[in-house]
PDB file of C-alpha atoms in Angstrom:
ATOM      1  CA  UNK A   1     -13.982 -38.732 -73.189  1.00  0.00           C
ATOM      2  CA  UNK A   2     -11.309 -40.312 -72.054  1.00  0.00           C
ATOM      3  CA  UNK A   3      -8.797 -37.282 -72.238  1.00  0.00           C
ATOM      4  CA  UNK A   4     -11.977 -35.647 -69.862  1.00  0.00           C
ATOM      5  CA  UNK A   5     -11.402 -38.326 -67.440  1.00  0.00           C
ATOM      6  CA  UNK A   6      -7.520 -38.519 -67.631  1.00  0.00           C
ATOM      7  CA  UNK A   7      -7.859 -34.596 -66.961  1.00  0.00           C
ATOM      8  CA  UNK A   8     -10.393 -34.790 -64.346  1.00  0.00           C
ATOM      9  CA  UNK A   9      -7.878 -37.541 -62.606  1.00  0.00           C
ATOM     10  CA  UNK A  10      -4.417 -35.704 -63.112  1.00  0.00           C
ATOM     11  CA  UNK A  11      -6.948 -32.929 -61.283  1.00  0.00           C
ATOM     12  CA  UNK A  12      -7.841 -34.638 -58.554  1.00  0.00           C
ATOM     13  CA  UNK A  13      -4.385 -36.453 -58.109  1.00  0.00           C
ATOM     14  CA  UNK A  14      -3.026 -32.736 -57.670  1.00  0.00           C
ATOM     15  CA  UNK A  15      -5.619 -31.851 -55.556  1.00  0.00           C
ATOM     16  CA  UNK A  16      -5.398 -34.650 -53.548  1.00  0.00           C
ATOM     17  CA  UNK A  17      -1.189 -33.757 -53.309  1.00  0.00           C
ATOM     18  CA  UNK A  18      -1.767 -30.184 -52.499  1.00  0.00           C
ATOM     19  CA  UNK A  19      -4.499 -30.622 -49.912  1.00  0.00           C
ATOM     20  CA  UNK A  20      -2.596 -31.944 -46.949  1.00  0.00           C
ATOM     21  CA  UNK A  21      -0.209 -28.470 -47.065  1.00  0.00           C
ATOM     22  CA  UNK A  22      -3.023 -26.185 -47.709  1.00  0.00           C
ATOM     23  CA  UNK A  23      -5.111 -28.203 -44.835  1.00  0.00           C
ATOM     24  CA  UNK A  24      -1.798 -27.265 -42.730  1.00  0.00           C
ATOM     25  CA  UNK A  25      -1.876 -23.724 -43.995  1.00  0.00           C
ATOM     26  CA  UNK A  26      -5.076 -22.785 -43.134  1.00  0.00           C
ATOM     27  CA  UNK A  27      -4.804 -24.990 -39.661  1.00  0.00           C
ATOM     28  CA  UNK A  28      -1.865 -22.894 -38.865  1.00  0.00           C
ATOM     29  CA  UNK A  29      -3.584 -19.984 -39.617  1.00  0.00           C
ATOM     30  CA  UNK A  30      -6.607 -20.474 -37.995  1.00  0.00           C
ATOM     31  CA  UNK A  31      -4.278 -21.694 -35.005  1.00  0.00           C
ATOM     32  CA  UNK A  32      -2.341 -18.051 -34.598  1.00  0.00           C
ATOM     33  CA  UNK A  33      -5.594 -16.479 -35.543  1.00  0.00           C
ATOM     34  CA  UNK A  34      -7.098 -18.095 -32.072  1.00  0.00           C
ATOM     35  CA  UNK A  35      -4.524 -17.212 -30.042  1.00  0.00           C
ATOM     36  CA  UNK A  36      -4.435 -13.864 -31.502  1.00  0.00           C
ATOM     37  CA  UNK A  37      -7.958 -13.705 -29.889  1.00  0.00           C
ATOM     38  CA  UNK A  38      -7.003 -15.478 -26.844  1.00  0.00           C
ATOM     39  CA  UNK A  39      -4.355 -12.871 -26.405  1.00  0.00           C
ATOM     40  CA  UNK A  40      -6.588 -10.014 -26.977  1.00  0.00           C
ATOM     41  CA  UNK A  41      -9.279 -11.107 -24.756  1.00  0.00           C
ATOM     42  CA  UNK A  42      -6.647 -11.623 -21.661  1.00  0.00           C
ATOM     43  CA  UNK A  43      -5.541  -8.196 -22.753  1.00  0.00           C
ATOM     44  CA  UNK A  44      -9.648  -6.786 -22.612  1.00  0.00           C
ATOM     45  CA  UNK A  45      -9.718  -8.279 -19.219  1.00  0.00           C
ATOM     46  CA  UNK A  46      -6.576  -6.702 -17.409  1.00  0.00           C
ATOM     47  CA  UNK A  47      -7.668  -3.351 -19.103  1.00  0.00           C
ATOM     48  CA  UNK A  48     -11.198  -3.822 -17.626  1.00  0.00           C
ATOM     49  CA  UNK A  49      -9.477  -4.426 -14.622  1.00  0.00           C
ATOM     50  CA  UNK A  50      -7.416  -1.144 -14.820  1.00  0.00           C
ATOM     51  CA  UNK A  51      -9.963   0.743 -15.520  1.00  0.00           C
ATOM     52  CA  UNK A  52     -12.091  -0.633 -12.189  1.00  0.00           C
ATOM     53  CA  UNK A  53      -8.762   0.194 -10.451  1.00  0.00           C
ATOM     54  CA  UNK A  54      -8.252   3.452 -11.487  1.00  0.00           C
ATOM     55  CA  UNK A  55     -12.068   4.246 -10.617  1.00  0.00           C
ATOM     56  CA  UNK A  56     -11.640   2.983  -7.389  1.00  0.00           C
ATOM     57  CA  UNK A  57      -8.438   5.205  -6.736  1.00  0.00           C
ATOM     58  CA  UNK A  58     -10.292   8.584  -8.437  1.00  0.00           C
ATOM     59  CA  UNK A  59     -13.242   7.538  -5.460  1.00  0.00           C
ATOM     60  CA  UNK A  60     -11.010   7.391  -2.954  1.00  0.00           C
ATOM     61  CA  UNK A  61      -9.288  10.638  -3.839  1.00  0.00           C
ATOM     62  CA  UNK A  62     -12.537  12.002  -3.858  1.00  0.00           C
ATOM     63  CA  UNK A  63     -13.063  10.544  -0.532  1.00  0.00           C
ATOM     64  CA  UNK A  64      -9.564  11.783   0.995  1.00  0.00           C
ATOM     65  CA  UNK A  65     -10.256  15.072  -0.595  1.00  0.00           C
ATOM     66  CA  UNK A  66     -13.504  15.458   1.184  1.00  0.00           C
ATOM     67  CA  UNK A  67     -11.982  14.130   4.466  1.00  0.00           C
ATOM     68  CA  UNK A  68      -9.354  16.465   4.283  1.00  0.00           C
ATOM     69  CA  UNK A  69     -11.488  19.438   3.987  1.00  0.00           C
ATOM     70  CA  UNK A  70     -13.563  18.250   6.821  1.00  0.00           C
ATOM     71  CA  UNK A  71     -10.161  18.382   8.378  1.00  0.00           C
ATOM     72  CA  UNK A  72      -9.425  21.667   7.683  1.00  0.00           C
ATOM     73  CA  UNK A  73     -12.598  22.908   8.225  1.00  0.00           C
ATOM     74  CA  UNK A  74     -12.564  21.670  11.654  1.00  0.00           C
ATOM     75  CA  UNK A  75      -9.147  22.883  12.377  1.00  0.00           C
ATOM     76  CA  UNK A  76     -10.229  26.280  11.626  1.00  0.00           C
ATOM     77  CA  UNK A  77     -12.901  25.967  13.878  1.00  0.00           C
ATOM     78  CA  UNK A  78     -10.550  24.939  16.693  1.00  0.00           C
ATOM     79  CA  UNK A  79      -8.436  28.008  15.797  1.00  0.00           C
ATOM     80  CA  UNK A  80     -11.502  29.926  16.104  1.00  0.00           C
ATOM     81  CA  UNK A  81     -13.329  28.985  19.244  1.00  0.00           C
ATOM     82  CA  UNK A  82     -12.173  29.907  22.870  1.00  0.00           C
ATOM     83  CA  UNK A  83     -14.459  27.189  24.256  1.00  0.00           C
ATOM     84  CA  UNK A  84     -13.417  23.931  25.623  1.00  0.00           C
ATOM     85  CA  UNK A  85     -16.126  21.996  25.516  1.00  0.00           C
ATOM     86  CA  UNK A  86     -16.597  22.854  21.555  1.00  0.00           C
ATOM     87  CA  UNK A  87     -12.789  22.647  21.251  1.00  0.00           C
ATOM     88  CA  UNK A  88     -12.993  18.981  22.582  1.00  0.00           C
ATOM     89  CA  UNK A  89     -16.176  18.073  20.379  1.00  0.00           C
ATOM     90  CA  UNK A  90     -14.599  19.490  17.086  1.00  0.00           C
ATOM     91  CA  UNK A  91     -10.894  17.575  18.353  1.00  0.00           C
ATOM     92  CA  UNK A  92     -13.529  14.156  18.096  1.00  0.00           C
ATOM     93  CA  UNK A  93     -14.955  14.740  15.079  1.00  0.00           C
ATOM     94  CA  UNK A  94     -11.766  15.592  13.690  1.00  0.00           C
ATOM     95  CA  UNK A  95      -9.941  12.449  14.941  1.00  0.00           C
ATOM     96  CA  UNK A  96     -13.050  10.630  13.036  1.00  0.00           C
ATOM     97  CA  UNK A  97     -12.040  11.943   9.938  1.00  0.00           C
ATOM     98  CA  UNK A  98      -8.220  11.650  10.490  1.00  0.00           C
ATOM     99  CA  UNK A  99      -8.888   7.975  11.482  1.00  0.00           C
ATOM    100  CA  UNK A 100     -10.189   7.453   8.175  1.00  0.00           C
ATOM    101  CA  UNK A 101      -8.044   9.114   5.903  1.00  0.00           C
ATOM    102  CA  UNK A 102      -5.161   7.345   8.000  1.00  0.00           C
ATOM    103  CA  UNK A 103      -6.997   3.770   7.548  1.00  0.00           C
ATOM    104  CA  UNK A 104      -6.953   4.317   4.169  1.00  0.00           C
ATOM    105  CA  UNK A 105      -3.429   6.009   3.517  1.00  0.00           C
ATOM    106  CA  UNK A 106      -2.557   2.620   5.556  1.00  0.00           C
ATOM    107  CA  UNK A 107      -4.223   0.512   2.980  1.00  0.00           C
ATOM    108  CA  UNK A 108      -2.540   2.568  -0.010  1.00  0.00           C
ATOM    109  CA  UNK A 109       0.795   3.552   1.073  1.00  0.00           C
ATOM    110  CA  UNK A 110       1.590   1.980   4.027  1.00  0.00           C
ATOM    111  CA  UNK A 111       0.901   4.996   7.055  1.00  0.00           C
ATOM    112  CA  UNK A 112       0.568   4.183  10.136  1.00  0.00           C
ATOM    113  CA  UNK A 113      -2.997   4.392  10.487  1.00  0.00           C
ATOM    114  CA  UNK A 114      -2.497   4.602  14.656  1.00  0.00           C
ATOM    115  CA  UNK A 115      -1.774   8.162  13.825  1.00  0.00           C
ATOM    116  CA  UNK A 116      -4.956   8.970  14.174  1.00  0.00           C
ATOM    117  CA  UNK A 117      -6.447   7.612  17.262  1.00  0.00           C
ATOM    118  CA  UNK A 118      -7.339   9.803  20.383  1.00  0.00           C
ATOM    119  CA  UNK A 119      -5.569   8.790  23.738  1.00  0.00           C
ATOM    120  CA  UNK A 120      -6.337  10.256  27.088  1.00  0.00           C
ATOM    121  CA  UNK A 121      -6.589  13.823  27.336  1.00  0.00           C
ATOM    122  CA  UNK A 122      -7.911  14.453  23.579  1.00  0.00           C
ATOM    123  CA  UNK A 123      -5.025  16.607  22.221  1.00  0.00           C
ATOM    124  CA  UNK A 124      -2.494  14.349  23.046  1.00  0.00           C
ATOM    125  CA  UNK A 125      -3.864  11.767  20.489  1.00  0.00           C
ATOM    126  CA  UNK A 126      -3.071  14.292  17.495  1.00  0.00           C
ATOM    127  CA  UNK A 127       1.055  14.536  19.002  1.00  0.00           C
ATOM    128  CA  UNK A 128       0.428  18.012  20.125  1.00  0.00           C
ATOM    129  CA  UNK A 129       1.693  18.808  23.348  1.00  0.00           C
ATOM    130  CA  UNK A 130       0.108  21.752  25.549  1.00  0.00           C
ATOM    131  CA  UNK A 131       3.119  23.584  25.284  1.00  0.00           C
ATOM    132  CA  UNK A 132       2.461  23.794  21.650  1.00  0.00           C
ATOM    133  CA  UNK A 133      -1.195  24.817  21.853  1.00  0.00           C
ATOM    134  CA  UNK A 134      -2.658  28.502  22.170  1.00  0.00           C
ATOM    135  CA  UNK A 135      -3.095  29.434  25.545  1.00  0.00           C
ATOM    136  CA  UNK A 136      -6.479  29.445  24.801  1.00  0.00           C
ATOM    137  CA  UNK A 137      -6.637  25.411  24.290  1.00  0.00           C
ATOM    138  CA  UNK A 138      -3.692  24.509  26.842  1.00  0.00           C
ATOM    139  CA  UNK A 139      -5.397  26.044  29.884  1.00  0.00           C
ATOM    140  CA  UNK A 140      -7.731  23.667  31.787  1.00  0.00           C
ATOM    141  CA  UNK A 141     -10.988  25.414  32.183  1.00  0.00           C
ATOM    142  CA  UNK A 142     -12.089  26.439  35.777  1.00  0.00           C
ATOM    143  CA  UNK A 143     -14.601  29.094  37.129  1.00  0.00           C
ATOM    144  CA  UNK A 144     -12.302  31.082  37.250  1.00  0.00           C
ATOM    145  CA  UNK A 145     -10.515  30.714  33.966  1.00  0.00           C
ATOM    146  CA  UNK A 146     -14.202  31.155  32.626  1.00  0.00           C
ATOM    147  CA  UNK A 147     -14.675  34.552  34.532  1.00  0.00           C
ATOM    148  CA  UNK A 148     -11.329  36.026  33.331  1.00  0.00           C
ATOM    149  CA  UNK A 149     -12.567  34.830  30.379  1.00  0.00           C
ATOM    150  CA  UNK A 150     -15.641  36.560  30.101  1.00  0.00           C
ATOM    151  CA  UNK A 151     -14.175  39.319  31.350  1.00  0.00           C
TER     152      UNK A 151
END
């Protein structure tokens, strides 16, 4: 019996050495294993992030894409019409949708977004002088105009 308690004591005297460097051991490792996960989680976060950005870009592509079809669409029409009146209603609708896509361009990459905005005159706002626009958008209408016109 006594050898069983000399053994069980030599045991526990080991034991008792070994356990403050295995306590350290598996502190340590516990330790990295935490910041490990701190790590990651910051790293789940900035991807989540990312990925809202990126959505938000491939939206307003989307949106920029749609606004510049409006835009051509409407400049078409303006190509099209020999009417002033509809020339100057399509020239409004298509500084709305320049406005925006400017605004936003501004808010991306820096454009001017003033680009965009009508002055006096309606043409003028886009940069295009009357020299520069068919004869059928530079003349002011008149009766006359309208007759030779029709005629």
């Amino acid at each position: 019996m006594t050898e069983k308690v000399d053994k069980l004591i030599s045991d526990t005297t080991a034991f008792m050495e070994d356990y403050p460097s295995t306590y350290n051991n598996n502190t340590a490792s516990t330790n990295a294993a935490l910041q490990n996960l701190v790590s990651m989680s910051k790293c789940w976060v900035k991807l989540e992030n990312v990925e809202k950005k990126v959505k938000d870009l491939l939206s307003e592509r989307e949106v920029m894409r749609s606004c510049i079809s409006n835009v051509t669409c409407l400049l078409l029409d303006i190509i099209k019409t020999k009417d002033s009146m509809i020339t100057f209603t399509v020239w409004n609708h298509l500084a709305e949708k320049l406005h925006s896509v400017f605004a936003m361009l501004h808010r991306l990459e820096g454009v001017s977004p003033q680009n965009s905005d009508p002055k006096q005159g309606g043409e003028r706002g886009f940069g295009v002088s009357r020299n520069k626009l068919p004869k059928a958008l530079a003349t002011p209408l008149s009766r006359n105009n309208l007759r030779a016109r029709k005629n």
